[in-house]
Every structure is written in structure tokens, then in C-alpha cells.
Amino acid sequence: MKLQQPLSGVRVIEICNVAAGPFGAMLLADLGADVVKIEAPGAGDTLRAWPPHTGPQGDALSENFASLNRNKRSVVLDLKDAAQNAMARTLISQAQVLIENNRPGVMQRLGLGYEAMRALNPALIYCSISAYGQAGPRSQQGGFDVTVQAVSGIMSVTGEADGAPVKCGVPVADFTAGLYGAMAICAQLRQVAASGQGAHIDVPMMGTSLAIAALQTSEYFGTGRDPVKLGSAHPRNAPYQAFRAQDDDLVMAAGTQALWETVCRIVHSDDLMQDARFKTTALRAANQQALKDALESILQTRSASHWIEAFSQAGVPCVRINKYSDVVADPQTLAMDWVQPLVMPNGVHTRTVGTPIRFNGEGAQIRRAPPRLGEHTDEILGSLA
């Protein structure tokens, strides 16, 4: 079966740094789009400076950069230089999509704002990713993943109840914005095909981070009370969290009455089954600490492996808390080919997590290594002549 590339023939210009925009553009590149990454002379994308760097002395390249920039081509242009800015304008005029994640106003000052580019290319899909959006009282404020996690409410429900503020270990604000941007671009491509008219897509990290908190905001709307930090627990399901066994932690999720009854049978505890505090899902959620204490007194009599196998065989979701070294070697990861080999431009052989999406059983492949800074400048600008 021929591997599908649904976005083959779509040219995307990326003028972005670090995470949100580059991630969104990479998703499009994985689906076949030709992504041309315009970088500033000198250091290029800030992510190129982030460790770890691998390779020979004097030619070590960032693995962080590689993880977000496969399947792209790199062009170096100084957008403050009139002649080079004109080249960027020409590239944009010939593209279907532009993605930028600068602070609002930066692209306009460079003469590359949406209205100017729409005049050149009415069908252009112009996607702006920023911390707070293109309008509103916060629009001119800068932001990074951690500040957006804070202002959007994510940090208020992350961590243990009596613990200091912590962020989610994965930069969810950055990557959520990238996902929303890629989704909106794909939807707008269909509209452009029908009408020939492009659009300006405004992707605010604060807004997309708020949007994925649908269960938390609906709890507040329904009760008038702010959701609270519960560690690994769930506000409405129990047992549904991390538990300590004899030698290690495990995570068990028995979020239905039938699964709860199965748990009681596996741990051989009629007392738990009959306890009035644990009779329903709502009661168990309301008495989570007592439930956790009671379960752990039993779970700590045997190893985590014993309980994981027993619960899993009975259909109760139960797993270890994997480190990343564990998950990349997990049999499911290997069977689905989520980890792909990657050869860096300096010859270093490494690995990366490719797109997990499959079309008719086929996953997207890595067509291009992450580019060296300006690797394709001559190739792409030469085609403009």
C-alpha cells in the first residue's frame, strides 16, 4: 500500500521559534506538507541552542531541535534587511500557509502582517500563535509555557493538595496550541479549496490551555467552586490514582461500579465491598483518602508486578509509572513503530518519536532529517529567480 501524504503539494512557511509553532508546522510536515522554515542569521531558531547536543566537537547538534523540526527545509533570511525581506514576501506569496509565533505586532512591523500578505496572496492561510491572542488587554504580553500554565489555571490543579505550585512536566500549553493550530489549518485548507479565500487564524496559548480544561471549567460553572489539586486522583472517580504496593508504585483506574467490584474480589476484601463509604462511585470519590489508605494496606502485602498482572488479567486498567526509558522500550511502542530512527545532519544516529497517527494502517515516515541552519537557502531562493 502506498503511504499516504494528505498534505502533499501544500507549501508552508514557518517563521517560528522554540515549541508551539514549530510543533504545529511539524505535524503538517509529517502529513506531507513542504515546510520551509525561515530562520534568522547567526543562531537561527532558539531551540538549536538547547541541550542535549550530540555529535563531534564543533559540529554537535541539538536533539531538542531535531525532535520538532524533522521533514522541514531551512532558509536563512534577515527579515530586517529590505532585499531579504522581499525574498520572504515572495516565498509567502507562493505558499498556501504561513505559521508564525511572534508577539503580536512583530510581523506587521516587518511588513509581513496578515493584511499585507493577504494583498499578495488572497488564498493564504495565515496562522498566528501567541501567548494571549491578537487582541485583548494581555495581547502585548509575552509568555512561555510555564506562565501560560499558571495563568490558564492548569497549575492550580496540578500537584499534591498540600504541595508547592508545580507545572505539568510536559509543556502542554505549547503543544496544545500547536495542535489547535495544525487542526485549524487543515480545516481552512478545505475552505480555501471551495472558495479560494484564505483566513487569519488566531491561536492563543492561554485560550487553548483553558479549552482543554473542559472538565475543570464545567465543575466550576456547575458548583461555583474552584477545582482543587488532587495529586494523581480524580475528582469524580475512585479508585483512580497512584497506589503504593510492596516494592513500587502502580496506577489503577477502576472508574466504574463493575470494575470496583472486580477490585474487591481480586484483593479478597468483602469489607471493602460492604463499606458504606465506598458503595457508589460518588461516595468513593468523596472518601478518596480513606479508600486509598484501605487499599494500600492490602496492596503493600504483595509486589507491584503481582497486582498489575492480577488486575490487568481481570480487565481492571493497572500499569506501572513508566520512565521515558521504559515507555520507548514498551512492547506497544515497539509494535506500533512510534519511535523512529533519525540520522542527524552531522551523521549522528539517534531516535525520535514520530507521528503516532496511521492511515489505513500506515504511519507517516521521516522524509527529511532536521535541517542544518540555512541548509536549503540556495536551493529554495534559487527557485525564485
mmCIF file of C-alpha atoms in Angstrom:
data_model
loop_
_atom_site.group_PDB
_atom_site.id
_atom_site.type_symbol
_atom_site.label_atom_id
_atom_site.label_comp_id
_atom_site.label_asym_id
_atom_site.label_seq_id
_atom_site.Cartn_x
_atom_site.Cartn_y
_atom_site.Cartn_z
ATOM 1 C CA MET A 1 0.000 0.000 0.000
ATOM 2 C CA LYS A 2 1.347 3.402 -0.968
ATOM 3 C CA LEU A 3 1.998 5.608 2.039
ATOM 4 C CA GLN A 4 -0.462 8.478 2.129
ATOM 5 C CA GLN A 5 0.685 12.081 2.463
ATOM 6 C CA PRO A 6 -2.604 14.004 2.651
ATOM 7 C CA LEU A 7 -0.910 17.424 2.580
ATOM 8 C CA SER A 8 1.432 16.714 -0.315
ATOM 9 C CA GLY A 9 1.619 19.812 -2.520
ATOM 10 C CA VAL A 10 0.899 22.237 0.329
ATOM 11 C CA ARG A 11 3.721 24.743 0.909
ATOM 12 C CA VAL A 12 4.008 26.041 4.494
ATOM 13 C CA ILE A 13 6.243 28.941 5.508
ATOM 14 C CA GLU A 14 7.259 28.792 9.161
ATOM 15 C CA ILE A 15 8.574 31.867 10.983
ATOM 16 C CA CYS A 16 8.745 30.492 14.486
ATOM 17 C CA ASN A 17 10.926 29.785 17.489
ATOM 18 C CA VAL A 18 11.122 27.020 20.078
ATOM 19 C CA ALA A 19 7.961 24.944 20.512
ATOM 20 C CA ALA A 20 4.347 25.858 19.741
ATOM 21 C CA GLY A 21 4.742 26.982 16.128
ATOM 22 C CA PRO A 22 7.473 24.510 15.183
ATOM 23 C CA PHE A 23 5.421 21.630 16.634
ATOM 24 C CA GLY A 24 2.325 22.642 14.679
ATOM 25 C CA ALA A 25 4.354 23.019 11.492
ATOM 26 C CA MET A 26 5.995 19.627 12.044
ATOM 27 C CA LEU A 27 2.583 17.983 12.299
ATOM 28 C CA LEU A 28 1.783 19.377 8.858
ATOM 29 C CA ALA A 29 5.184 18.302 7.549
ATOM 30 C CA ASP A 30 4.621 14.769 8.817
ATOM 31 C CA LEU A 31 1.427 14.696 6.750
ATOM 32 C CA GLY A 32 3.311 15.617 3.595
ATOM 33 C CA ALA A 33 3.418 19.426 3.562
ATOM 34 C CA ASP A 34 6.573 21.132 2.277
ATOM 35 C CA VAL A 35 7.556 23.214 5.308
ATOM 36 C CA VAL A 36 10.103 25.966 4.671
ATOM 37 C CA LYS A 37 11.461 27.249 7.960
ATOM 38 C CA ILE A 38 12.741 30.836 7.776
ATOM 39 C CA GLU A 39 15.406 31.421 10.431
ATOM 40 C CA ALA A 40 17.403 34.452 11.442
ATOM 41 C CA PRO A 41 21.115 34.568 10.585
ATOM 42 C CA GLY A 42 23.513 33.637 13.352
ATOM 43 C CA ALA A 43 21.798 31.351 15.835
ATOM 44 C CA GLY A 44 18.559 30.581 13.998
ATOM 45 C CA ASP A 45 15.711 29.037 15.991
ATOM 46 C CA THR A 46 16.433 29.451 19.717
ATOM 47 C CA LEU A 47 15.808 25.728 20.154
ATOM 48 C CA ARG A 48 19.052 24.977 18.310
ATOM 49 C CA ALA A 49 20.910 26.109 21.455
ATOM 50 C CA TRP A 50 19.025 23.766 23.794
ATOM 51 C CA PRO A 51 20.866 20.658 25.040
ATOM 52 C CA PRO A 52 21.448 17.832 24.691
ATOM 53 C CA HIS A 53 23.807 18.318 21.751
ATOM 54 C CA THR A 54 25.264 15.261 20.072
ATOM 55 C CA GLY A 55 27.989 14.871 17.503
ATOM 56 C CA PRO A 56 31.668 15.615 17.064
ATOM 57 C CA GLN A 57 33.268 18.613 18.694
ATOM 58 C CA GLY A 58 32.481 21.700 16.660
ATOM 59 C CA ASP A 59 29.512 20.054 14.954
ATOM 60 C CA ALA A 60 27.227 18.998 17.797
ATOM 61 C CA LEU A 61 23.530 19.472 17.052
ATOM 62 C CA SER A 62 20.545 19.836 19.377
ATOM 63 C CA GLU A 63 18.389 16.754 19.869
ATOM 64 C CA ASN A 64 15.627 19.039 21.212
ATOM 65 C CA PHE A 65 15.648 20.955 17.925
ATOM 66 C CA ALA A 66 15.627 17.687 15.990
ATOM 67 C CA SER A 67 12.527 16.491 17.843
ATOM 68 C CA LEU A 68 10.396 19.367 16.486
ATOM 69 C CA ASN A 69 11.899 20.056 13.065
ATOM 70 C CA ARG A 70 12.031 16.869 11.016
ATOM 71 C CA ASN A 71 10.655 16.918 7.487
ATOM 72 C CA LYS A 72 11.434 20.637 7.072
ATOM 73 C CA ARG A 73 13.807 22.758 4.998
ATOM 74 C CA SER A 74 15.708 25.700 6.478
ATOM 75 C CA VAL A 75 16.271 29.084 4.828
ATOM 76 C CA VAL A 76 18.250 31.869 6.482
ATOM 77 C CA LEU A 77 16.870 35.360 5.874
ATOM 78 C CA ASP A 78 17.406 38.591 7.751
ATOM 79 C CA LEU A 79 13.867 39.931 7.759
ATOM 80 C CA LYS A 80 15.114 43.389 8.777
ATOM 81 C CA ASP A 81 17.078 43.633 5.529
ATOM 82 C CA ALA A 82 14.954 45.052 2.709
ATOM 83 C CA ALA A 83 16.205 42.727 -0.015
ATOM 84 C CA GLN A 84 15.942 39.608 2.104
ATOM 85 C CA ASN A 85 12.557 40.654 3.432
ATOM 86 C CA ALA A 86 11.417 40.927 -0.194
ATOM 87 C CA MET A 87 12.521 37.320 -0.735
ATOM 88 C CA ALA A 88 10.431 36.264 2.258
ATOM 89 C CA ARG A 89 7.449 38.115 0.802
ATOM 90 C CA THR A 90 7.892 36.249 -2.472
ATOM 91 C CA LEU A 91 8.052 32.907 -0.666
ATOM 92 C CA ILE A 92 4.900 33.735 1.267
ATOM 93 C CA SER A 93 3.112 34.893 -1.880
ATOM 94 C CA GLN A 94 3.668 31.434 -3.388
ATOM 95 C CA ALA A 95 2.699 29.428 -0.289
ATOM 96 C CA GLN A 96 -0.627 28.092 0.932
ATOM 97 C CA VAL A 97 0.118 28.515 4.655
ATOM 98 C CA LEU A 98 2.162 30.776 6.927
ATOM 99 C CA ILE A 99 2.717 29.904 10.604
ATOM 100 C CA GLU A 100 4.271 32.441 12.960
ATOM 101 C CA ASN A 101 4.526 32.544 16.741
ATOM 102 C CA ASN A 102 5.890 36.020 17.365
ATOM 103 C CA ARG A 103 4.429 38.530 19.792
ATOM 104 C CA PRO A 104 1.507 40.400 18.138
ATOM 105 C CA GLY A 105 2.765 43.347 16.121
ATOM 106 C CA VAL A 106 6.178 41.931 15.235
ATOM 107 C CA MET A 107 5.145 40.645 11.810
ATOM 108 C CA GLN A 108 3.370 43.906 10.991
ATOM 109 C CA ARG A 109 6.497 45.900 11.835
ATOM 110 C CA LEU A 110 8.429 43.662 9.456
ATOM 111 C CA GLY A 111 5.902 44.344 6.708
ATOM 112 C CA LEU A 112 4.791 40.711 6.831
ATOM 113 C CA GLY A 113 1.492 41.065 8.690
ATOM 114 C CA TYR A 114 -1.686 39.362 7.585
ATOM 115 C CA GLU A 115 -3.240 42.273 5.693
ATOM 116 C CA ALA A 116 -0.058 42.879 3.698
ATOM 117 C CA MET A 117 0.317 39.195 2.890
ATOM 118 C CA ARG A 118 -3.359 38.791 2.003
ATOM 119 C CA ALA A 119 -2.938 41.558 -0.561
ATOM 120 C CA LEU A 120 -0.207 39.481 -2.182
ATOM 121 C CA ASN A 121 -1.897 36.111 -1.718
ATOM 122 C CA PRO A 122 -5.662 36.176 -1.064
ATOM 123 C CA ALA A 123 -5.776 32.387 -0.588
ATOM 124 C CA LEU A 124 -3.126 32.430 2.138
ATOM 125 C CA ILE A 125 -3.892 30.745 5.459
ATOM 126 C CA TYR A 126 -2.030 32.858 7.994
ATOM 127 C CA CYS A 127 -1.778 31.203 11.420
ATOM 128 C CA SER A 128 -0.570 33.316 14.348
ATOM 129 C CA ILE A 129 0.247 31.525 17.602
ATOM 130 C CA SER A 130 0.870 33.749 20.611
ATOM 131 C CA ALA A 131 0.613 33.643 24.383
ATOM 132 C CA TYR A 132 -2.675 35.531 24.659
ATOM 133 C CA GLY A 133 -4.019 36.170 21.173
ATOM 134 C CA GLN A 134 -4.009 39.068 18.734
ATOM 135 C CA ALA A 135 -6.400 41.294 20.716
ATOM 136 C CA GLY A 136 -7.410 41.972 24.296
ATOM 137 C CA PRO A 137 -5.663 43.546 27.300
ATOM 138 C CA ARG A 138 -2.970 40.866 27.544
ATOM 139 C CA SER A 139 -2.180 40.629 23.841
ATOM 140 C CA GLN A 140 1.090 42.552 24.067
ATOM 141 C CA GLN A 141 2.384 40.489 26.966
ATOM 142 C CA GLY A 142 4.952 37.813 26.279
ATOM 143 C CA GLY A 143 4.515 34.314 27.586
ATOM 144 C CA PHE A 144 6.123 30.921 27.817
ATOM 145 C CA ASP A 145 4.683 27.508 28.582
ATOM 146 C CA VAL A 146 5.113 27.834 32.354
ATOM 147 C CA THR A 147 3.475 31.270 32.577
ATOM 148 C CA VAL A 148 0.593 30.126 30.398
ATOM 149 C CA GLN A 149 0.133 27.017 32.546
ATOM 150 C CA ALA A 150 -0.109 29.380 35.516
ATOM 151 C CA VAL A 151 -2.451 31.995 34.074
ATOM 152 C CA SER A 152 -4.741 29.441 32.373
ATOM 153 C CA GLY A 153 -5.439 27.537 35.589
ATOM 154 C CA ILE A 154 -3.527 24.351 34.800
ATOM 155 C CA MET A 155 -1.075 24.831 37.666
ATOM 156 C CA SER A 156 -3.918 25.350 40.149
ATOM 157 C CA VAL A 157 -4.999 21.718 39.701
ATOM 158 C CA THR A 158 -1.554 20.146 39.260
ATOM 159 C CA GLY A 159 0.349 18.537 42.110
ATOM 160 C CA GLU A 160 -0.449 17.277 45.595
ATOM 161 C CA ALA A 161 -3.094 19.038 47.673
ATOM 162 C CA ASP A 162 -0.622 20.409 50.222
ATOM 163 C CA GLY A 163 2.311 20.829 47.828
ATOM 164 C CA ALA A 164 4.015 23.852 46.312
ATOM 165 C CA PRO A 165 2.893 25.002 42.845
ATOM 166 C CA VAL A 166 4.157 22.742 40.070
ATOM 167 C CA LYS A 167 3.687 22.711 36.329
ATOM 168 C CA CYS A 168 2.891 19.709 34.199
ATOM 169 C CA GLY A 169 6.230 18.129 33.268
ATOM 170 C CA VAL A 170 5.301 18.084 29.569
ATOM 171 C CA PRO A 171 4.893 21.575 28.007
ATOM 172 C CA VAL A 172 1.186 21.139 27.437
ATOM 173 C CA ALA A 173 0.477 24.835 26.795
ATOM 174 C CA ASP A 174 2.973 24.946 23.920
ATOM 175 C CA PHE A 175 1.979 21.694 22.303
ATOM 176 C CA THR A 176 -1.763 22.181 22.747
ATOM 177 C CA ALA A 177 -1.501 25.465 20.840
ATOM 178 C CA GLY A 178 0.469 23.717 18.096
ATOM 179 C CA LEU A 179 -2.184 21.015 17.827
ATOM 180 C CA TYR A 180 -5.027 23.554 17.645
ATOM 181 C CA GLY A 181 -3.121 25.499 15.004
ATOM 182 C CA ALA A 182 -2.497 22.440 12.828
ATOM 183 C CA MET A 183 -6.131 21.346 13.152
ATOM 184 C CA ALA A 184 -7.436 24.795 12.195
ATOM 185 C CA ILE A 185 -5.099 24.983 9.194
ATOM 186 C CA CYS A 186 -6.262 21.610 7.899
ATOM 187 C CA ALA A 187 -9.890 22.709 8.249
ATOM 188 C CA GLN A 188 -9.230 26.020 6.482
ATOM 189 C CA LEU A 189 -7.461 24.287 3.601
ATOM 190 C CA ARG A 190 -10.832 22.724 2.756
ATOM 191 C CA GLN A 191 -12.487 26.133 2.825
ATOM 192 C CA VAL A 192 -9.797 27.600 0.573
ATOM 193 C CA ALA A 193 -10.347 24.781 -1.905
ATOM 194 C CA ALA A 194 -14.042 25.685 -2.020
ATOM 195 C CA SER A 195 -13.850 29.489 -2.046
ATOM 196 C CA GLY A 196 -10.281 30.475 -2.880
ATOM 197 C CA GLN A 197 -10.212 32.743 0.169
ATOM 198 C CA GLY A 198 -7.693 32.375 2.963
ATOM 199 C CA ALA A 199 -8.036 33.451 6.582
ATOM 200 C CA HIS A 200 -6.140 34.727 9.591
ATOM 201 C CA ILE A 201 -6.162 32.060 12.314
ATOM 202 C CA ASP A 202 -5.540 33.412 15.817
ATOM 203 C CA VAL A 203 -4.306 30.698 18.217
ATOM 204 C CA PRO A 204 -3.925 31.966 21.805
ATOM 205 C CA MET A 205 -1.995 29.639 24.125
ATOM 206 C CA MET A 206 -3.981 30.862 27.129
ATOM 207 C CA GLY A 207 -7.244 30.119 25.335
ATOM 208 C CA THR A 208 -6.270 26.681 24.065
ATOM 209 C CA SER A 209 -4.963 25.739 27.517
ATOM 210 C CA LEU A 210 -8.266 26.868 29.026
ATOM 211 C CA ALA A 211 -10.213 24.934 26.392
ATOM 212 C CA ILE A 212 -8.623 21.585 27.220
ATOM 213 C CA ALA A 213 -9.638 22.084 30.862
ATOM 214 C CA ALA A 214 -13.278 21.384 29.971
ATOM 215 C CA LEU A 215 -13.862 19.113 32.970
ATOM 216 C CA GLN A 216 -12.390 21.670 35.364
ATOM 217 C CA THR A 217 -14.263 24.679 33.985
ATOM 218 C CA SER A 218 -17.538 22.764 33.880
ATOM 219 C CA GLU A 219 -17.012 21.787 37.527
ATOM 220 C CA TYR A 220 -16.627 25.459 38.398
ATOM 221 C CA PHE A 221 -19.631 26.512 36.265
ATOM 222 C CA GLY A 222 -21.786 23.833 37.875
ATOM 223 C CA THR A 223 -20.782 24.349 41.509
ATOM 224 C CA GLY A 224 -19.297 27.820 41.803
ATOM 225 C CA ARG A 225 -16.248 26.255 43.462
ATOM 226 C CA ASP A 226 -12.719 26.141 42.100
ATOM 227 C CA PRO A 227 -11.382 22.657 41.344
ATOM 228 C CA VAL A 228 -8.502 21.718 43.624
ATOM 229 C CA LYS A 229 -5.247 19.815 43.377
ATOM 230 C CA LEU A 230 -5.722 16.088 43.913
ATOM 231 C CA GLY A 231 -2.299 14.699 43.033
ATOM 232 C CA SER A 232 -2.905 11.654 40.847
ATOM 233 C CA ALA A 233 -6.520 11.270 41.993
ATOM 234 C CA HIS A 234 -9.700 12.151 40.093
ATOM 235 C CA PRO A 235 -12.460 14.413 41.438
ATOM 236 C CA ARG A 236 -15.284 12.084 40.377
ATOM 237 C CA ASN A 237 -13.827 8.571 40.035
ATOM 238 C CA ALA A 238 -12.204 6.295 42.600
ATOM 239 C CA PRO A 239 -10.115 4.248 42.909
ATOM 240 C CA TYR A 240 -8.439 6.118 40.080
ATOM 241 C CA GLN A 241 -4.903 7.119 41.056
ATOM 242 C CA ALA A 242 -1.419 6.004 42.070
ATOM 243 C CA PHE A 243 -1.088 3.474 44.889
ATOM 244 C CA ARG A 244 1.925 2.117 46.728
ATOM 245 C CA ALA A 245 2.450 -1.644 46.562
ATOM 246 C CA GLN A 246 5.101 -3.569 48.485
ATOM 247 C CA ASP A 247 8.035 -2.522 46.310
ATOM 248 C CA ASP A 248 6.847 0.130 43.855
ATOM 249 C CA ASP A 249 4.024 2.424 42.825
ATOM 250 C CA LEU A 250 1.296 1.479 40.383
ATOM 251 C CA VAL A 251 -1.623 3.323 38.851
ATOM 252 C CA MET A 252 -5.000 1.641 38.918
ATOM 253 C CA ALA A 253 -8.206 3.024 37.417
ATOM 254 C CA ALA A 254 -11.448 1.364 38.456
ATOM 255 C CA GLY A 255 -13.777 4.111 37.379
ATOM 256 C CA THR A 256 -16.999 2.086 37.165
ATOM 257 C CA GLN A 257 -19.026 0.118 39.701
ATOM 258 C CA ALA A 258 -18.306 -3.159 37.932
ATOM 259 C CA LEU A 259 -14.558 -2.516 37.966
ATOM 260 C CA TRP A 260 -14.691 -1.575 41.654
ATOM 261 C CA GLU A 261 -16.405 -4.855 42.467
ATOM 262 C CA THR A 262 -13.709 -6.655 40.491
ATOM 263 C CA VAL A 263 -11.028 -4.897 42.539
ATOM 264 C CA CYS A 264 -12.654 -6.044 45.753
ATOM 265 C CA ARG A 265 -12.716 -9.634 44.525
ATOM 266 C CA ILE A 266 -9.051 -9.527 43.479
ATOM 267 C CA VAL A 267 -7.889 -8.156 46.840
ATOM 268 C CA HIS A 268 -10.207 -10.626 48.619
ATOM 269 C CA SER A 269 -11.875 -7.942 50.705
ATOM 270 C CA ASP A 270 -15.562 -8.267 51.444
ATOM 271 C CA ASP A 271 -15.108 -5.471 53.985
ATOM 272 C CA LEU A 272 -14.299 -3.006 51.220
ATOM 273 C CA MET A 273 -17.267 -4.209 49.198
ATOM 274 C CA GLN A 274 -19.646 -3.700 52.136
ATOM 275 C CA ASP A 275 -18.201 -0.457 53.492
ATOM 276 C CA ALA A 276 -20.905 2.213 53.295
ATOM 277 C CA ARG A 277 -18.321 4.876 52.416
ATOM 278 C CA PHE A 278 -17.437 3.038 49.204
ATOM 279 C CA LYS A 279 -20.823 1.826 47.971
ATOM 280 C CA THR A 280 -21.009 4.069 44.887
ATOM 281 C CA THR A 281 -18.590 5.879 42.612
ATOM 282 C CA ALA A 282 -19.662 9.222 44.076
ATOM 283 C CA LEU A 283 -19.136 8.005 47.645
ATOM 284 C CA ARG A 284 -15.738 6.576 46.804
ATOM 285 C CA ALA A 285 -14.708 9.874 45.229
ATOM 286 C CA ALA A 286 -15.886 11.724 48.339
ATOM 287 C CA ASN A 287 -13.873 9.406 50.598
ATOM 288 C CA GLN A 288 -10.754 9.023 48.479
ATOM 289 C CA GLN A 289 -8.161 9.267 51.242
ATOM 290 C CA ALA A 290 -9.883 6.623 53.365
ATOM 291 C CA LEU A 291 -10.215 4.415 50.291
ATOM 292 C CA LYS A 292 -6.560 4.892 49.384
ATOM 293 C CA ASP A 293 -5.442 4.024 52.912
ATOM 294 C CA ALA A 294 -7.601 0.899 52.979
ATOM 295 C CA LEU A 295 -6.455 -0.314 49.574
ATOM 296 C CA GLU A 296 -2.782 0.380 50.226
ATOM 297 C CA SER A 297 -2.872 -1.641 53.441
ATOM 298 C CA ILE A 298 -3.678 -4.613 51.203
ATOM 299 C CA LEU A 299 -1.582 -3.694 48.158
ATOM 300 C CA GLN A 300 1.552 -3.345 50.267
ATOM 301 C CA THR A 301 1.441 -7.036 51.119
ATOM 302 C CA ARG A 302 2.463 -8.024 47.566
ATOM 303 C CA SER A 303 4.672 -6.683 44.785
ATOM 304 C CA ALA A 304 3.523 -4.182 42.193
ATOM 305 C CA SER A 305 4.091 -6.792 39.482
ATOM 306 C CA HIS A 306 1.725 -9.202 41.247
ATOM 307 C CA TRP A 307 -1.087 -6.670 41.445
ATOM 308 C CA ILE A 308 -0.566 -5.291 37.934
ATOM 309 C CA GLU A 309 -0.865 -8.776 36.481
ATOM 310 C CA ALA A 310 -3.869 -9.701 38.630
ATOM 311 C CA PHE A 311 -5.804 -6.518 37.926
ATOM 312 C CA SER A 312 -4.931 -6.464 34.240
ATOM 313 C CA GLN A 313 -5.995 -10.070 33.689
ATOM 314 C CA ALA A 314 -9.345 -9.230 35.276
ATOM 315 C CA GLY A 315 -9.830 -6.229 32.987
ATOM 316 C CA VAL A 316 -9.013 -3.507 35.520
ATOM 317 C CA PRO A 317 -6.630 -0.951 33.917
ATOM 318 C CA CYS A 318 -3.451 -1.076 36.004
ATOM 319 C CA VAL A 319 0.088 -0.114 34.978
ATOM 320 C CA ARG A 320 3.468 0.942 36.260
ATOM 321 C CA ILE A 321 4.536 4.575 36.159
ATOM 322 C CA ASN A 322 6.985 4.402 33.283
ATOM 323 C CA LYS A 323 10.110 6.466 32.961
ATOM 324 C CA TYR A 324 10.750 7.548 29.377
ATOM 325 C CA SER A 325 13.434 4.880 29.074
ATOM 326 C CA ASP A 326 10.672 2.379 29.869
ATOM 327 C CA VAL A 327 7.981 3.730 27.581
ATOM 328 C CA VAL A 328 10.187 3.944 24.477
ATOM 329 C CA ALA A 329 11.005 0.262 25.019
ATOM 330 C CA ASP A 330 7.415 -0.751 25.804
ATOM 331 C CA PRO A 331 6.155 -3.628 23.624
ATOM 332 C CA GLN A 332 3.251 -1.469 22.431
ATOM 333 C CA THR A 333 5.598 1.356 21.415
ATOM 334 C CA LEU A 334 7.767 -1.109 19.516
ATOM 335 C CA ALA A 335 4.831 -2.862 17.844
ATOM 336 C CA MET A 336 3.376 0.436 16.619
ATOM 337 C CA ASP A 337 6.745 1.851 15.443
ATOM 338 C CA TRP A 338 6.187 5.118 17.307
ATOM 339 C CA VAL A 339 9.939 5.514 17.822
ATOM 340 C CA GLN A 340 11.751 6.076 14.548
ATOM 341 C CA PRO A 341 15.455 6.115 13.693
ATOM 342 C CA LEU A 342 16.794 9.539 12.800
ATOM 343 C CA VAL A 343 20.127 10.455 11.238
ATOM 344 C CA MET A 344 21.220 13.966 12.162
ATOM 345 C CA PRO A 345 22.885 16.163 9.524
ATOM 346 C CA ASN A 346 26.241 15.575 11.279
ATOM 347 C CA GLY A 347 25.882 11.819 10.841
ATOM 348 C CA VAL A 348 24.809 11.028 14.404
ATOM 349 C CA HIS A 349 22.299 8.193 14.571
ATOM 350 C CA THR A 350 19.588 8.902 17.130
ATOM 351 C CA ARG A 351 15.882 8.253 17.599
ATOM 352 C CA THR A 352 12.757 10.363 17.720
ATOM 353 C CA VAL A 353 9.062 9.861 18.345
ATOM 354 C CA GLY A 354 7.309 10.131 15.008
ATOM 355 C CA THR A 355 3.647 10.764 14.364
ATOM 356 C CA PRO A 356 1.513 8.106 16.074
ATOM 357 C CA ILE A 357 -1.318 8.544 13.544
ATOM 358 C CA ARG A 358 -1.938 5.842 10.940
ATOM 359 C CA PHE A 359 -3.884 6.000 7.694
ATOM 360 C CA ASN A 360 -5.156 2.614 6.574
ATOM 361 C CA GLY A 361 -2.590 1.018 8.825
ATOM 362 C CA GLU A 362 0.316 3.098 7.533
ATOM 363 C CA GLY A 363 2.178 5.720 9.544
ATOM 364 C CA ALA A 364 3.914 8.793 8.168
ATOM 365 C CA GLN A 365 7.632 8.420 7.616
ATOM 366 C CA ILE A 366 10.530 10.764 8.232
ATOM 367 C CA ARG A 367 11.369 12.089 4.782
ATOM 368 C CA ARG A 368 13.949 14.657 5.846
ATOM 369 C CA ALA A 369 16.346 14.986 8.747
ATOM 370 C CA PRO A 370 16.047 18.150 10.833
ATOM 371 C CA PRO A 371 17.897 20.722 8.742
ATOM 372 C CA ARG A 372 21.122 22.488 9.458
ATOM 373 C CA LEU A 373 20.684 26.226 9.804
ATOM 374 C CA GLY A 374 20.211 27.585 6.274
ATOM 375 C CA GLU A 375 20.817 24.188 4.677
ATOM 376 C CA HIS A 376 18.295 24.842 1.899
ATOM 377 C CA THR A 377 18.767 28.592 1.405
ATOM 378 C CA ASP A 378 20.380 28.336 -2.028
ATOM 379 C CA GLU A 379 18.013 25.601 -3.183
ATOM 380 C CA ILE A 380 14.845 27.489 -2.263
ATOM 381 C CA LEU A 381 15.889 31.042 -3.072
ATOM 382 C CA GLY A 382 17.398 29.870 -6.327
ATOM 383 C CA SER A 383 13.963 28.662 -7.392
ATOM 384 C CA LEU A 384 12.644 32.221 -7.037
ATOM 385 C CA ALA A 385 14.795 33.531 -9.881
#
